[in-house]
JSON list of C-alpha atoms in Angstrom, two decimals:
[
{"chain": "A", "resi": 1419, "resn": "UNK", "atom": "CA", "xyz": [0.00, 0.00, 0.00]},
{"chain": "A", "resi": 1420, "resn": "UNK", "atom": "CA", "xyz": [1.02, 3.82, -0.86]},
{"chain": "A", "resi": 1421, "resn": "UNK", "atom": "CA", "xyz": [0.35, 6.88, 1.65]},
{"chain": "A", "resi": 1422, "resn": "UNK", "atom": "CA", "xyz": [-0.50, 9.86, -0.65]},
{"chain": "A", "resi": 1423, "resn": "UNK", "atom": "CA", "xyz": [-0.68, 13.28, 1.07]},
{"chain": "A", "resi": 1424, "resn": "UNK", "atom": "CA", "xyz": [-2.03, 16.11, -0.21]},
{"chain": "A", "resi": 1425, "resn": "UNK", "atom": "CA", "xyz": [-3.92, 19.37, 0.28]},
{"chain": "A", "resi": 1426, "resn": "UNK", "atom": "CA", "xyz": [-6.38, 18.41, -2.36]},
{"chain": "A", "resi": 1427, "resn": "UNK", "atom": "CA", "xyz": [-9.16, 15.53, -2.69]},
{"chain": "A", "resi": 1428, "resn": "UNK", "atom": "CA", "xyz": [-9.27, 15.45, -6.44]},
{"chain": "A", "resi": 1429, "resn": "UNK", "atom": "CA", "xyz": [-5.17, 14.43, -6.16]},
{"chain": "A", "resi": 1430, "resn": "UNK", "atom": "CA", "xyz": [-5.30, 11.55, -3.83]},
{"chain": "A", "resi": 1431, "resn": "UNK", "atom": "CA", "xyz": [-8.27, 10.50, -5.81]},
{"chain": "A", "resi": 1432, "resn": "UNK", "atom": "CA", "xyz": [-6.35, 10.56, -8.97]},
{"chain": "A", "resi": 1433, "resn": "UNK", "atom": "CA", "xyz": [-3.30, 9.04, -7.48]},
{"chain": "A", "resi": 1434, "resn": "UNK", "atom": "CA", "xyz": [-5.90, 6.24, -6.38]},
{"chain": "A", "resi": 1435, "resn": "UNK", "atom": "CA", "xyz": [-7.19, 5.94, -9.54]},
{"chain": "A", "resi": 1436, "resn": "UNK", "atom": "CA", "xyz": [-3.79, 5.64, -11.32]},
{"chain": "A", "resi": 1437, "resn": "UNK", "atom": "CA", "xyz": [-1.96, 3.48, -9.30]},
{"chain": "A", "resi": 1438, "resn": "UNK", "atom": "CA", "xyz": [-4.85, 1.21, -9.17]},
{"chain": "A", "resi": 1439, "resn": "UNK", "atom": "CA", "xyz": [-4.60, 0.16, -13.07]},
{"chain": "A", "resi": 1440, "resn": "UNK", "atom": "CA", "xyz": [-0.86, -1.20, -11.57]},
{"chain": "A", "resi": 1441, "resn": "UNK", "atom": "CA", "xyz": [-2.57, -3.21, -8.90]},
{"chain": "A", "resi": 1442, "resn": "UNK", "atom": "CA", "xyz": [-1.66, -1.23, -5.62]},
{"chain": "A", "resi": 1443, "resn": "UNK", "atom": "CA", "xyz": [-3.39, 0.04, -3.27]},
{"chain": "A", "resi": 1444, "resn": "UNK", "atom": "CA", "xyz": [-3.86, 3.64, -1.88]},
{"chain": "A", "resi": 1445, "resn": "UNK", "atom": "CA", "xyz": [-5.00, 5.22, 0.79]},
{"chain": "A", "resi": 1446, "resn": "UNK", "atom": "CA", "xyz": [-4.99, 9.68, 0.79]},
{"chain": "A", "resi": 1447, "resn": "UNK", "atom": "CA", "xyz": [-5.01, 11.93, 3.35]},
{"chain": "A", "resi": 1448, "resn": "UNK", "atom": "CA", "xyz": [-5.23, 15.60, 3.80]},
{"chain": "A", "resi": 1449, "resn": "UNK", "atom": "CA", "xyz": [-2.36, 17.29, 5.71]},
{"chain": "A", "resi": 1450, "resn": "UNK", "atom": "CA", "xyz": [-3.85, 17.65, 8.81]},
{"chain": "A", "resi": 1451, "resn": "UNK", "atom": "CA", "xyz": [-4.95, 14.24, 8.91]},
{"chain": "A", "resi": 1452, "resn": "UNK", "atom": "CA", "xyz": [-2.23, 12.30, 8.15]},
{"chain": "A", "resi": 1453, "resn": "UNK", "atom": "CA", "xyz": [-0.26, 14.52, 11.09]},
{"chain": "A", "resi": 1454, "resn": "UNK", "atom": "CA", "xyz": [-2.61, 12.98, 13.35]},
{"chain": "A", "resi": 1455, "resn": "UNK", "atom": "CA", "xyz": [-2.78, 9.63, 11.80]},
{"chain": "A", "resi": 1456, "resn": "UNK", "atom": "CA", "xyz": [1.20, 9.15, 11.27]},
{"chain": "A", "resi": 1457, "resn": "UNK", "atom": "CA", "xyz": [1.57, 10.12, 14.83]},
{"chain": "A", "resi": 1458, "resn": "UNK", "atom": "CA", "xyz": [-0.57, 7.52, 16.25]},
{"chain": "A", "resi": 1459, "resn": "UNK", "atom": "CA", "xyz": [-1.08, 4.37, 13.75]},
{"chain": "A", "resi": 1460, "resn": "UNK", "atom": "CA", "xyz": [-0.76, 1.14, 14.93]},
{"chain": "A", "resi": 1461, "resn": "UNK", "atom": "CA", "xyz": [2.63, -0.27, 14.18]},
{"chain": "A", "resi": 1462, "resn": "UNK", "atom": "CA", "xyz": [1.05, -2.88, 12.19]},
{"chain": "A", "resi": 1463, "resn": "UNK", "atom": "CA", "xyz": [-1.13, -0.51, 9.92]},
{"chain": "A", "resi": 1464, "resn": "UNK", "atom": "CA", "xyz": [2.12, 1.43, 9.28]},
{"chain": "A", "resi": 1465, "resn": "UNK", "atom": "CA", "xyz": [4.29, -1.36, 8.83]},
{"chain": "A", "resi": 1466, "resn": "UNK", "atom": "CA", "xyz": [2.42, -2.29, 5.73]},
{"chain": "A", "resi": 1467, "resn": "UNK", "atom": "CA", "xyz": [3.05, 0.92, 4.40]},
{"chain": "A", "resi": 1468, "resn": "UNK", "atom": "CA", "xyz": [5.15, 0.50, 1.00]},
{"chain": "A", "resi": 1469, "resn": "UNK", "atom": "CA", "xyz": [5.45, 4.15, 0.05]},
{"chain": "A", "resi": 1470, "resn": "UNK", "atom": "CA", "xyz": [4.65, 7.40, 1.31]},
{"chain": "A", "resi": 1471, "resn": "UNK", "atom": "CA", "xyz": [3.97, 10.59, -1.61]},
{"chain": "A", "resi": 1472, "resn": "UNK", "atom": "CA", "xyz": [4.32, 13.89, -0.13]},
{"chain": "A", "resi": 1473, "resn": "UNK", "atom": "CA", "xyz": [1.83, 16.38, -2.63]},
{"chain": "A", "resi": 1474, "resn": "UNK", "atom": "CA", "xyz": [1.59, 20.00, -2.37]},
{"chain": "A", "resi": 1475, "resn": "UNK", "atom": "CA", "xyz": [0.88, 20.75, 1.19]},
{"chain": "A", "resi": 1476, "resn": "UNK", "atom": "CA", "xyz": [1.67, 23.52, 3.69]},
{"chain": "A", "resi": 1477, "resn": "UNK", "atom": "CA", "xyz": [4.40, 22.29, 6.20]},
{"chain": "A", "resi": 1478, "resn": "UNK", "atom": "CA", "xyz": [5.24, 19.46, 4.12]},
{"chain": "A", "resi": 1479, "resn": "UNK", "atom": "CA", "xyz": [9.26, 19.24, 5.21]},
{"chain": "A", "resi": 1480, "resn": "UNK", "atom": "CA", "xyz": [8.24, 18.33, 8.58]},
{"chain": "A", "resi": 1481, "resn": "UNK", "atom": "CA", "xyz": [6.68, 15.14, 7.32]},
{"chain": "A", "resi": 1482, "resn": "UNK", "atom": "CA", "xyz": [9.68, 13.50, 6.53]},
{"chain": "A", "resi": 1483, "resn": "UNK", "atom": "CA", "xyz": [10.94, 13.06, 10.31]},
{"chain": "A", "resi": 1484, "resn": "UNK", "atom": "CA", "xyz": [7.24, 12.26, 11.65]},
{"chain": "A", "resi": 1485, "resn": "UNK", "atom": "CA", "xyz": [7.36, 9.14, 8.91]},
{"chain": "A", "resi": 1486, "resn": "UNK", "atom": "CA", "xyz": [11.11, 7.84, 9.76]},
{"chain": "A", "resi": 1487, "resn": "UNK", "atom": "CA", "xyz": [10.52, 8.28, 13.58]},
{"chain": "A", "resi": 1488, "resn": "UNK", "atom": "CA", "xyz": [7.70, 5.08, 12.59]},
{"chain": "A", "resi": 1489, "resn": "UNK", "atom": "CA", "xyz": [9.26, 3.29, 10.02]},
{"chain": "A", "resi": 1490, "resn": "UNK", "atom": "CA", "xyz": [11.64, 3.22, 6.97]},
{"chain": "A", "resi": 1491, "resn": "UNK", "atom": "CA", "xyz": [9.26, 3.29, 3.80]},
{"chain": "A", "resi": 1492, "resn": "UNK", "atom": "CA", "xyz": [10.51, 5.48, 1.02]},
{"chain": "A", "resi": 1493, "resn": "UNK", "atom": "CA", "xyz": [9.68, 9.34, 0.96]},
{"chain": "A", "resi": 1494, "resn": "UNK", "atom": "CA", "xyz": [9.10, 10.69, -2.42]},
{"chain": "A", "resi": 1495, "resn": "UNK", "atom": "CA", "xyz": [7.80, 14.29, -2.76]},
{"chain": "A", "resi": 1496, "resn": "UNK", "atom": "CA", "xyz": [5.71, 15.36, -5.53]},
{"chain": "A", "resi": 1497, "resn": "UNK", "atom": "CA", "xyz": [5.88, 19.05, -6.93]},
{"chain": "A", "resi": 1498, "resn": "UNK", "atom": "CA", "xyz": [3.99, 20.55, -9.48]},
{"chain": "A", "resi": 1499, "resn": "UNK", "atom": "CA", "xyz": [6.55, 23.09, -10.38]},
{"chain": "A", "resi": 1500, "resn": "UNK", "atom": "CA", "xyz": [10.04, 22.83, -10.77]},
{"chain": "A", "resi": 1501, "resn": "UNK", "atom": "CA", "xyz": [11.73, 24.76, -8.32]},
{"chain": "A", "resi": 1502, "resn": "UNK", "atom": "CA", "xyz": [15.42, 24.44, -7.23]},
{"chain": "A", "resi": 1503, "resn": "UNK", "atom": "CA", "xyz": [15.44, 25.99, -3.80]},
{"chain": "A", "resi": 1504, "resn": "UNK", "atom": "CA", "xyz": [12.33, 23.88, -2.98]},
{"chain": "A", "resi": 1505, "resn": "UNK", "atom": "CA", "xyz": [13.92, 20.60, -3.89]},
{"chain": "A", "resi": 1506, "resn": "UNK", "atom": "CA", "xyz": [17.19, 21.59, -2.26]},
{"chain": "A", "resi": 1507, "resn": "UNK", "atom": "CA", "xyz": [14.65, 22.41, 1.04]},
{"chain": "A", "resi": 1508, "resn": "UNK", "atom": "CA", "xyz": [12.92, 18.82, 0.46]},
{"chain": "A", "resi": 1509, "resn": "UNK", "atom": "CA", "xyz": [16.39, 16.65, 0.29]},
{"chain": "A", "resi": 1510, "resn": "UNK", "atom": "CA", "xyz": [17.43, 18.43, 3.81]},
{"chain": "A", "resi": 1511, "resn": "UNK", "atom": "CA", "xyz": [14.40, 17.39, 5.26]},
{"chain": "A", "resi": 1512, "resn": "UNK", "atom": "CA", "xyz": [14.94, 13.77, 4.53]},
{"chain": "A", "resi": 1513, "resn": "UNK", "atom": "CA", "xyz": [13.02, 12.92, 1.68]},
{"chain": "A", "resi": 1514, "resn": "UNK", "atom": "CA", "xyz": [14.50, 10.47, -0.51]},
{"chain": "A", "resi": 1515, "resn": "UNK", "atom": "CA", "xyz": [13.48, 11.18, -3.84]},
{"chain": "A", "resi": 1516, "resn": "UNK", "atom": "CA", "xyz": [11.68, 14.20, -5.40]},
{"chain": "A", "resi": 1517, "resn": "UNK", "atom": "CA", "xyz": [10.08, 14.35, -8.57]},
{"chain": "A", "resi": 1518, "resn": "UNK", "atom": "CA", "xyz": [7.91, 16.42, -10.90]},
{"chain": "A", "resi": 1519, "resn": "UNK", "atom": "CA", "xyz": [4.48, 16.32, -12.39]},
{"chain": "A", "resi": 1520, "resn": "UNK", "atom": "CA", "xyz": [3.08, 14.63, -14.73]},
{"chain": "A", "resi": 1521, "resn": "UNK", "atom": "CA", "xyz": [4.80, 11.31, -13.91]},
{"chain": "A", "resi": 1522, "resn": "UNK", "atom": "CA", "xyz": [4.11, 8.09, -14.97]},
{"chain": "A", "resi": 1523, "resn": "UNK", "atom": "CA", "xyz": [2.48, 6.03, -12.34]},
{"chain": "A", "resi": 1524, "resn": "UNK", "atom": "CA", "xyz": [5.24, 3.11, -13.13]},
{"chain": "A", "resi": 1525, "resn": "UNK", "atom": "CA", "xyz": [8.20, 5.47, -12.97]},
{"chain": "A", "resi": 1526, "resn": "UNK", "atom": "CA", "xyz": [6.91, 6.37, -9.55]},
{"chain": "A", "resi": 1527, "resn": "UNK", "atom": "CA", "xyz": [6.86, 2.77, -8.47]},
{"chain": "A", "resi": 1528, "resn": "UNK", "atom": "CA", "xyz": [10.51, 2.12, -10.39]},
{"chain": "A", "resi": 1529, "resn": "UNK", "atom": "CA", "xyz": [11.90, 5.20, -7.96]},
{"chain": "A", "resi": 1530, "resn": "UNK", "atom": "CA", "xyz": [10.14, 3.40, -4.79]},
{"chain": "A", "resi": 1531, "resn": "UNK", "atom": "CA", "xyz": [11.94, 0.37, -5.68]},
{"chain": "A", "resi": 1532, "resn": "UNK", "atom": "CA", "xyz": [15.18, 1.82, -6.64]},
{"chain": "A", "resi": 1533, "resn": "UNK", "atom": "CA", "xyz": [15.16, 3.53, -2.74]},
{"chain": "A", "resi": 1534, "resn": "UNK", "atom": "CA", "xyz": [14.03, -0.02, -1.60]},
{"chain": "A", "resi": 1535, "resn": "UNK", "atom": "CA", "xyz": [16.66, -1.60, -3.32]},
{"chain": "A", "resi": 1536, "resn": "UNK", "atom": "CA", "xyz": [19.46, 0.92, -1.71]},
{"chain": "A", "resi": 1537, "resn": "UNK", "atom": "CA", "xyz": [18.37, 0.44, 1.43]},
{"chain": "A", "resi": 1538, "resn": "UNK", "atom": "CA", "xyz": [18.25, -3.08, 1.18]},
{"chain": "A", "resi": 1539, "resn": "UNK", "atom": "CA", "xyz": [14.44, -3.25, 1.51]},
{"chain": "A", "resi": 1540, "resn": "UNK", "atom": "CA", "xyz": [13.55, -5.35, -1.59]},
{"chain": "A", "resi": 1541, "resn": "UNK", "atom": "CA", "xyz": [13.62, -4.19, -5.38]},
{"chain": "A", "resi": 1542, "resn": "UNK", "atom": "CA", "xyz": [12.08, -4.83, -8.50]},
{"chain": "A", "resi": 1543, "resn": "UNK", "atom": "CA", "xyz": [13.85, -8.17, -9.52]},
{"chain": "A", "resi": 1544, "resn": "UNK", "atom": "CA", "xyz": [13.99, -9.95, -5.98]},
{"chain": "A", "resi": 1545, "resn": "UNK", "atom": "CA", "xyz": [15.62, -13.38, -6.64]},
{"chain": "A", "resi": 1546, "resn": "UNK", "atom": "CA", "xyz": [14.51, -15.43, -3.60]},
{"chain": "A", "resi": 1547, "resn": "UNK", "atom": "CA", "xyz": [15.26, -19.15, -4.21]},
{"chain": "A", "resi": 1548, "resn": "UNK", "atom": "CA", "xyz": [13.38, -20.75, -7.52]},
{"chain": "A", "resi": 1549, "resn": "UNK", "atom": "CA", "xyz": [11.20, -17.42, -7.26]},
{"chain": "A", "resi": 1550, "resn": "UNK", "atom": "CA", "xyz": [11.58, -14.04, -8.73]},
{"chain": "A", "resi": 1551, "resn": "UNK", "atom": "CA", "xyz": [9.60, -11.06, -8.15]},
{"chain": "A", "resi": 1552, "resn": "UNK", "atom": "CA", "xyz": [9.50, -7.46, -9.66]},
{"chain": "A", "resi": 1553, "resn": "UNK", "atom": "CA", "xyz": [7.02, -5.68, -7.98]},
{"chain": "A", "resi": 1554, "resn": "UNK", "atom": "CA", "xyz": [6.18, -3.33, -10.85]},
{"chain": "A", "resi": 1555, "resn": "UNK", "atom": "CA", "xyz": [3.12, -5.00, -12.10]},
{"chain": "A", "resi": 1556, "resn": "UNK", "atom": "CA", "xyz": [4.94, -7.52, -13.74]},
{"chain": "A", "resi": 1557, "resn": "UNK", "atom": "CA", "xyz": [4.00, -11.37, -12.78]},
{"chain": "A", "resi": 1558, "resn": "UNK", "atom": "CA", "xyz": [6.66, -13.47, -10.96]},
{"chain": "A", "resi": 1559, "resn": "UNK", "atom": "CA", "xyz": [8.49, -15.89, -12.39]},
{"chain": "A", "resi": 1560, "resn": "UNK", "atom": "CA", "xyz": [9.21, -19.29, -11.27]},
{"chain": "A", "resi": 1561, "resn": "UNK", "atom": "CA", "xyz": [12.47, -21.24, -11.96]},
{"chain": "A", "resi": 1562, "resn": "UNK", "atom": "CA", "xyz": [12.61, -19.01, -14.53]},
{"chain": "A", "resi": 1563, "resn": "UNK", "atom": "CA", "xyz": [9.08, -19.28, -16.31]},
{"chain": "A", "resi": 1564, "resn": "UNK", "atom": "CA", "xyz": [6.16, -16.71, -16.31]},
{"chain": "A", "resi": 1565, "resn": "UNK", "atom": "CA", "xyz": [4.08, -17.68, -13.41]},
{"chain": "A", "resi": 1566, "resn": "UNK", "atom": "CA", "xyz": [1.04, -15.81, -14.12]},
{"chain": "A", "resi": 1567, "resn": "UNK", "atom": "CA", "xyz": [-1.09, -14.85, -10.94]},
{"chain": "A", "resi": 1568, "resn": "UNK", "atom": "CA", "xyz": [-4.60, -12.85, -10.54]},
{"chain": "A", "resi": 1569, "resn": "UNK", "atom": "CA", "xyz": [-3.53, -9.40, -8.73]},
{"chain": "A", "resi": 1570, "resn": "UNK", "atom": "CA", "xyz": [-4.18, -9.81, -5.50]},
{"chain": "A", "resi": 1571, "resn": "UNK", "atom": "CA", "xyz": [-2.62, -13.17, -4.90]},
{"chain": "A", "resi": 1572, "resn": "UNK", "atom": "CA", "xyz": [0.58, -11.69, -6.40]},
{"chain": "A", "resi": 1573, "resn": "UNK", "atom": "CA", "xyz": [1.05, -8.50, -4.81]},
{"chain": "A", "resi": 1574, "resn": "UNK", "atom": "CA", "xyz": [0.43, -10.99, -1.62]},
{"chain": "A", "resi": 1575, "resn": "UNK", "atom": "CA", "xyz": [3.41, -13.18, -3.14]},
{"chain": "A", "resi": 1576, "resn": "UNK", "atom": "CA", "xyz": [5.39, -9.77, -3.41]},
{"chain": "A", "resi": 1577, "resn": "UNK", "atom": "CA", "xyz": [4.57, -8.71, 0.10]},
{"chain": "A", "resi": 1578, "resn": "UNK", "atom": "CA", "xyz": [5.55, -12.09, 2.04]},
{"chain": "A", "resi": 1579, "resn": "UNK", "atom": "CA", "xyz": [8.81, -12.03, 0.13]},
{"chain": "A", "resi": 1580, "resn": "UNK", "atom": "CA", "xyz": [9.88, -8.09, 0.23]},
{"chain": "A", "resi": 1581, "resn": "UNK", "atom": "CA", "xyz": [9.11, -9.33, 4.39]},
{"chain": "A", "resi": 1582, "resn": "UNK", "atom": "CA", "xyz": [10.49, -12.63, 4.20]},
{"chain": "A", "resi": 1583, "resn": "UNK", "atom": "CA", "xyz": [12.23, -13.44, 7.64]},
{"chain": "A", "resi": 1584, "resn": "UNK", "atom": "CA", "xyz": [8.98, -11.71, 9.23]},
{"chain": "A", "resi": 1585, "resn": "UNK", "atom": "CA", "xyz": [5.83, -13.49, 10.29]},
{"chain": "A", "resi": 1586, "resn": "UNK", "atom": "CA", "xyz": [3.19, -11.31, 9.16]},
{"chain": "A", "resi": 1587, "resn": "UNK", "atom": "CA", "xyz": [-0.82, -11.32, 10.38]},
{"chain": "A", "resi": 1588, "resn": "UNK", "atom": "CA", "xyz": [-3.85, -11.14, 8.45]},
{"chain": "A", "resi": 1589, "resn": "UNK", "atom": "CA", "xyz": [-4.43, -8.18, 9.25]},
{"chain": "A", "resi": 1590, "resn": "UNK", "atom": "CA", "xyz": [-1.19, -6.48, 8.20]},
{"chain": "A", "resi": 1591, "resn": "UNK", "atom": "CA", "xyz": [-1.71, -8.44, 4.63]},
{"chain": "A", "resi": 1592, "resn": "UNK", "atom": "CA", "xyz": [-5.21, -7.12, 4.27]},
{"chain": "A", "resi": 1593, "resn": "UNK", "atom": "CA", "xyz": [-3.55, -3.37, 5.03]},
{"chain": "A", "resi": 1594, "resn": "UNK", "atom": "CA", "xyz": [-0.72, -4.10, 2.47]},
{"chain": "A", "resi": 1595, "resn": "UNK", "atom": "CA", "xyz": [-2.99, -5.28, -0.28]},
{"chain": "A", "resi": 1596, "resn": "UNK", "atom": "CA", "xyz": [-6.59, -3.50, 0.29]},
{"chain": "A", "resi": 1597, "resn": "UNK", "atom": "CA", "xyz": [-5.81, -0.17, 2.38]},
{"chain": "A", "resi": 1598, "resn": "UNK", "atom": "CA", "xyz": [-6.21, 0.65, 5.66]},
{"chain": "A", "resi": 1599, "resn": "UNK", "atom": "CA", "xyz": [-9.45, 1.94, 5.39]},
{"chain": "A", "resi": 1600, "resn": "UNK", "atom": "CA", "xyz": [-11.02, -0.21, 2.98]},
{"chain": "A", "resi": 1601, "resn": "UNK", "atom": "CA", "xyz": [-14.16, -1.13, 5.05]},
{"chain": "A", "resi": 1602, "resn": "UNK", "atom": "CA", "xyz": [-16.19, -3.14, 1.91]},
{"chain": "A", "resi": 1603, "resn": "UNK", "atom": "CA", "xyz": [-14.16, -5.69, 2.06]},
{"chain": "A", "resi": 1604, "resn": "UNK", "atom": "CA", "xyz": [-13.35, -8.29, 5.16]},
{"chain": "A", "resi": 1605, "resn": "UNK", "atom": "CA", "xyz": [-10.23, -9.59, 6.56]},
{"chain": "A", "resi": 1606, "resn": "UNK", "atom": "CA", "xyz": [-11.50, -13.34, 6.04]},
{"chain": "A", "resi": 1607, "resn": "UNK", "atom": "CA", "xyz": [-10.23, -12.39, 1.97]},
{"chain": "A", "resi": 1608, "resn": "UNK", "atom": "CA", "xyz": [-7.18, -12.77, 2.90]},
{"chain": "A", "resi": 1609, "resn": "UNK", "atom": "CA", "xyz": [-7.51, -16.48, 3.69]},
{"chain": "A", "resi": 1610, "resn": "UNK", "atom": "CA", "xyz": [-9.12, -17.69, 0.73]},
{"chain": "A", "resi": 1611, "resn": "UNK", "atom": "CA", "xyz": [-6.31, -15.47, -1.29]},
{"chain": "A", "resi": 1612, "resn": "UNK", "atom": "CA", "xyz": [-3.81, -17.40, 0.34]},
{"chain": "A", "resi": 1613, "resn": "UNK", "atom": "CA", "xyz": [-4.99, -20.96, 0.17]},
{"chain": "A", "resi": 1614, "resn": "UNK", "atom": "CA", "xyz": [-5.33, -20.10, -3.73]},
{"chain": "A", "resi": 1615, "resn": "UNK", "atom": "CA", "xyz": [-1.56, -19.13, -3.92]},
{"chain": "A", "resi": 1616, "resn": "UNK", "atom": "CA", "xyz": [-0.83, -21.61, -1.87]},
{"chain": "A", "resi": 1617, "resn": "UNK", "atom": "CA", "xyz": [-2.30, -24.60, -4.09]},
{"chain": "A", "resi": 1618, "resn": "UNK", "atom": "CA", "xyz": [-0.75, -22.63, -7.39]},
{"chain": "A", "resi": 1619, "resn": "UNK", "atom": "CA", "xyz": [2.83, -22.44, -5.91]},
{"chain": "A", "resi": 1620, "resn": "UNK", "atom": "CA", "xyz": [2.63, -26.29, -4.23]},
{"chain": "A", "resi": 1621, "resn": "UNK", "atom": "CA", "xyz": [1.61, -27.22, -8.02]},
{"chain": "A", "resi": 1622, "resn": "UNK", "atom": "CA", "xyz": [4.60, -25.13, -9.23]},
{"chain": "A", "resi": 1623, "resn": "UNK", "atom": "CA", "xyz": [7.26, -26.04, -6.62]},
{"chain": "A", "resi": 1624, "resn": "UNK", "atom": "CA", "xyz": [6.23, -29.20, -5.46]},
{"chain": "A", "resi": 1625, "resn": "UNK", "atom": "CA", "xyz": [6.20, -28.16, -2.19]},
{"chain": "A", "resi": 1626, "resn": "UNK", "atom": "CA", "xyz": [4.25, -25.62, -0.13]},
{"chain": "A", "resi": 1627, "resn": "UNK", "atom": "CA", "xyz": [6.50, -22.31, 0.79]},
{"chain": "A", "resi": 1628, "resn": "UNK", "atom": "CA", "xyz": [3.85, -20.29, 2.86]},
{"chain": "A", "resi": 1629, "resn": "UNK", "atom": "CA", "xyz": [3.88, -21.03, 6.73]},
{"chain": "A", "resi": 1630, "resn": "UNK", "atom": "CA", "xyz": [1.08, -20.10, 8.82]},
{"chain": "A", "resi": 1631, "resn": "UNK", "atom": "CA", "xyz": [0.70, -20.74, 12.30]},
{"chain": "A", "resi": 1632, "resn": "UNK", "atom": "CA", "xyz": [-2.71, -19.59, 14.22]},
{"chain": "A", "resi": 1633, "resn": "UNK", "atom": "CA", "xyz": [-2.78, -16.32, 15.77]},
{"chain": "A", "resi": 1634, "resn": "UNK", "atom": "CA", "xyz": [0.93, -15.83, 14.73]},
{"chain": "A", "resi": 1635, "resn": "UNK", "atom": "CA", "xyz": [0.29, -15.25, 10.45]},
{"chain": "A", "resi": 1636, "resn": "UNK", "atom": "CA", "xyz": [2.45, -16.43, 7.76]},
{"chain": "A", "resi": 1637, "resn": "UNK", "atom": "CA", "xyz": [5.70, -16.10, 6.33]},
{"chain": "A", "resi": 1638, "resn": "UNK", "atom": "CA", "xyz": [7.63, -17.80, 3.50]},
{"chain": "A", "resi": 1639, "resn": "UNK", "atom": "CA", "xyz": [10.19, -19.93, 3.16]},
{"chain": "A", "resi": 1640, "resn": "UNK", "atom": "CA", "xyz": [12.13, -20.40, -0.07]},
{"chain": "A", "resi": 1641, "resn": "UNK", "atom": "CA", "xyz": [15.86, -20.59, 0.65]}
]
């Protein structure tokens, strides 16, 4: 999931909208509400954060330090003008990319993953035993073959391994793939998502690589 902020509904709508086509999820805020909400999220709710967009907004540069005092998800900042001093101003207050409208929605998501990648945080291209993910809207591959997936089930392939090592709950998946405040759709999804991928990647591998243990979540194993 990406955290778009800006001053303007019609923006985090579009953003929604856009990134959408590319199988990810959104969720927008206005700038006083994501003040409030980044200060007091659930660590689980932000930990399935992917992404955070910084729009046109008063006060933006303080945003950067109120994100990395919860977590480590890229920063990128948006601007609808080019302006050096502003960029300059941006970089110092710890964003980690900045970038200029219009902007392809997969360009965006080829920055996120180039930060990811630096950082050591997953990238597009993630070679985890027979598997091989690029996180880009692009379907896996395994043991080097297409392995063609419906979206959801692979951006929940993409999220267990960009967290492999980390057992992650049903909740946190739900977050990841439908948005924190996606109240149309239950948790329970989740389930029947995995045991789908599950079946497809035990066909595929011969084995099954997603571990779940009650009340604890899943994780996978492919080393």
């Amino acid at each position: 999931m990406i955290v778009v902020v800006d001053e303007r509904s019609l923006v985090t709508s579009g953003y929604s909208a856009w990134f959408a086509r590319e199988g990810i999820t959104t969720t927008g805020f206005s700038p006083n509400d994501f003040g409030e909400w980044v200060a007091t999220v659930q660590e689980n709710d932000i930990m399935a954060v992917e992404a955070f967009l910084i729009g046109e907004c008063a006060n933006r540069s303080q945003f950067p330090h109120k994100i990395r005092e919860r977590c480590s998800a890229p920063v990128i900042a948006v601007n609808d003008t080019q302006s050096l001093e502003n960029t300059l101003e941006l970089f110092q207050a710890g964003v980690d990319d900045v970038v200029r409208k219009p902007m392809h929605v997969r360009e965006i998501l080829a920055r996120i993953n180039a930060i990811r990648r630096r950082y050591g945080n997953g990238s597009s291209g993630t070679q985890i035993g027979p598997i091989r993910i690029f996180s880009d809207g692009r379907d896996p591959q395994v043991n080097g073959i297409d392995f063609s997936l419906p979206r959801r089930e692979r951006r929940i392939l993409e999220y267990l391994i960009a967290n492999r090592g980390r057992r992650l709950n049903k909740a946190q998946i739900f977050n990841a793939i439908y948005g924190i405040f996606d109240s149309e759709v239950e948790e329970s999804v989740v389930e029947s998502h995995i045991s789908k991928l599950r079946k497809k990647l035990r066909e595929q591998l011969g084995y099954d690589p997603i571990d779940s243990k009650r009340f604890l979540g899943y994780c996978i194993n492919l080393d």
